[in-house]
Coordinates of C-alpha atoms in Angstrom, one line a residue:
X1 CA 25.4 -55.0 -2.8
X2 CA 21.8 -56.0 -2.7
X3 CA 21.6 -55.3 1.0
X4 CA 23.2 -51.9 0.4
X5 CA 20.6 -51.1 -2.3
X6 CA 17.8 -52.0 0.2
X7 CA 19.5 -49.7 2.8
X8 CA 19.6 -46.9 0.2
X9 CA 15.9 -47.5 -0.5
X10 CA 15.0 -47.3 3.2
X11 CA 17.1 -44.2 3.7
X12 CA 15.3 -42.4 0.9
X13 CA 12.6 -43.6 1.5
X14 CA 12.0 -44.6 -2.1
X15 CA 8.7 -44.0 -3.8
X16 CA 8.9 -47.5 -5.3
X17 CA 8.2 -49.2 -1.9
X18 CA 6.0 -46.4 -0.7
X19 CA 7.4 -46.2 2.8
X20 CA 6.5 -43.2 5.0
X21 CA 9.3 -40.7 5.7
X22 CA 10.0 -41.7 9.3
X23 CA 13.2 -41.3 11.3
X24 CA 13.3 -44.9 12.4
X25 CA 13.1 -46.2 8.8
X26 CA 16.0 -44.0 7.8
X27 CA 18.0 -45.2 10.9
X28 CA 17.3 -48.8 9.9
X29 CA 18.5 -48.1 6.5
X30 CA 21.7 -46.5 7.9
X31 CA 22.2 -49.5 10.1
X32 CA 21.8 -51.9 7.1
X33 CA 24.2 -49.8 5.1
X34 CA 26.9 -49.9 7.7
X35 CA 26.4 -53.7 8.2
X36 CA 26.4 -54.5 4.5
X37 CA 29.5 -52.4 3.6
X38 CA 31.5 -54.5 6.0
X39 CA 30.8 -57.5 3.7
X40 CA 31.9 -55.4 0.7
X41 CA 35.0 -53.7 2.0
X42 CA 36.6 -56.3 4.2
X43 CA 37.2 -59.1 1.6
X44 CA 38.5 -56.7 -1.1
X45 CA 42.2 -56.7 -0.1
X46 CA 42.6 -60.5 0.2
X47 CA 40.7 -61.0 -3.0
X48 CA 42.9 -58.4 -4.8
X49 CA 46.1 -60.0 -3.4
X50 CA 44.9 -63.4 -4.5
X51 CA 44.0 -62.2 -8.0
X52 CA 47.5 -60.6 -8.3
X53 CA 49.1 -63.9 -7.3
X54 CA 47.0 -66.0 -9.7
X55 CA 47.7 -63.6 -12.6
X56 CA 51.4 -63.6 -12.1
X57 CA 51.7 -67.2 -10.9
X58 CA 53.2 -66.3 -7.6
X59 CA 53.2 -69.0 -4.9
X60 CA 52.2 -67.5 -1.5
X61 CA 54.8 -68.2 1.2
X62 CA 57.6 -69.1 -1.2
X63 CA 59.3 -65.6 -1.0
X64 CA 58.3 -63.8 2.1
X65 CA 59.8 -60.5 1.0
X66 CA 57.8 -60.5 -2.3
X67 CA 54.7 -61.4 -0.3
X68 CA 55.3 -58.4 1.9
X69 CA 55.8 -56.1 -1.1
X70 CA 52.6 -57.3 -2.7
X71 CA 50.6 -56.8 0.6
X72 CA 52.0 -53.3 1.0
X73 CA 51.3 -52.3 -2.6
X74 CA 47.8 -53.6 -2.6
X75 CA 47.2 -52.0 0.8
X76 CA 48.5 -48.7 -0.5
X77 CA 46.4 -48.9 -3.7
X78 CA 43.3 -49.8 -1.7
X79 CA 43.8 -46.9 0.7
X80 CA 44.5 -44.5 -2.2
X81 CA 41.4 -45.5 -4.1
X82 CA 39.2 -45.3 -1.0
X83 CA 40.5 -41.8 -0.2
X84 CA 40.1 -40.6 -3.7
X85 CA 36.5 -41.7 -3.9
X86 CA 35.8 -40.4 -0.3
X87 CA 36.7 -37.0 -1.8
X88 CA 34.7 -37.4 -5.1
X89 CA 31.6 -39.1 -3.8
X90 CA 30.3 -36.3 -1.5
X91 CA 30.7 -33.9 -4.5
X92 CA 28.7 -36.1 -6.8
X93 CA 26.2 -36.8 -4.0
X94 CA 25.9 -33.0 -3.2
X95 CA 25.3 -32.2 -6.9
X96 CA 22.6 -34.9 -7.2
X97 CA 21.0 -33.6 -4.0
X98 CA 21.0 -30.0 -5.3
X99 CA 19.5 -31.0 -8.7
X100 CA 17.1 -33.9 -8.1
X101 CA 16.5 -33.8 -4.3
X102 CA 17.2 -36.2 -1.4
X103 CA 14.6 -39.0 -2.2
X104 CA 15.7 -39.2 -5.9
X105 CA 19.4 -39.2 -5.0
X106 CA 18.8 -42.2 -2.7
X107 CA 16.9 -43.9 -5.5
X108 CA 19.8 -43.2 -7.9
X109 CA 22.2 -44.7 -5.3
X110 CA 19.9 -47.7 -4.9
X111 CA 19.8 -48.4 -8.7
X112 CA 23.4 -48.0 -8.9
X113 CA 23.9 -50.6 -6.1
X114 CA 21.5 -53.0 -7.9
X115 CA 23.5 -52.6 -11.1
X116 CA 26.8 -53.2 -9.2
X117 CA 25.2 -56.3 -7.6
X118 CA 24.1 -57.7 -11.0
X119 CA 27.5 -57.1 -12.5
X120 CA 29.2 -58.7 -9.5
X121 CA 26.9 -61.8 -9.8
X122 CA 27.4 -62.1 -13.5
X123 CA 31.1 -61.7 -13.6
X124 CA 32.0 -63.5 -10.4
X125 CA 29.3 -66.2 -10.2
X126 CA 27.4 -66.5 -13.5
X127 CA 30.1 -67.2 -16.0
X128 CA 31.8 -69.8 -13.6
X129 CA 28.6 -71.5 -12.8
X130 CA 27.7 -72.0 -16.4
X131 CA 31.2 -73.2 -17.2
X132 CA 31.3 -75.6 -14.3
X133 CA 27.8 -76.9 -15.2
X134 CA 29.0 -77.4 -18.8
X135 CA 32.1 -79.2 -17.6
X136 CA 30.0 -81.4 -15.3
X137 CA 27.6 -82.3 -18.1
X138 CA 30.6 -83.2 -20.4
X139 CA 32.1 -85.4 -17.7
X140 CA 28.7 -87.1 -17.2
X141 CA 28.5 -87.7 -20.9
X142 CA 32.0 -89.2 -21.0
X143 CA 31.1 -91.5 -18.1
X144 CA 27.9 -92.6 -19.9
X145 CA 29.8 -93.3 -23.0
X146 CA 32.3 -95.4 -21.1
X147 CA 29.5 -97.2 -19.3
X148 CA 27.7 -98.0 -22.5
X149 CA 30.8 -99.3 -24.2
X150 CA 31.5 -101.6 -21.2
X151 CA 28.0 -102.9 -21.3
X152 CA 28.1 -103.4 -25.0
X153 CA 31.4 -105.3 -24.8
X154 CA 30.0 -107.8 -22.2

């Protein structure tokens, strides 16, 4: 997401970075956007399947027919959502372009991508990192208590 936001900033080009409006900068932004979106879109389906299996406690490989149905359903939902937003996004982008112009539309996309990146980091990494850190400190505290009780006994 962060690379996508940089790409939108280059495609603008944004006033924040104060880059000149050159064709090669826009092309680099488009290249970065295409490259970064492969990191966003490709892992979505396996992640959705894994989330579904974890939520409903389904063991992968135990029932091949159920696995095939889950894969087909997730694939259908993924394709449906992609196509719906492929229809809606140009309408929103066109309305933004008509009202605020190209540069500011790219800035809006850039800030939207930054917000998505922060939400992704917080909900996928942040909460777990703090939880694992807390569990590690608790385990270290228990080990320290055991070690001090062993030392005090001897």
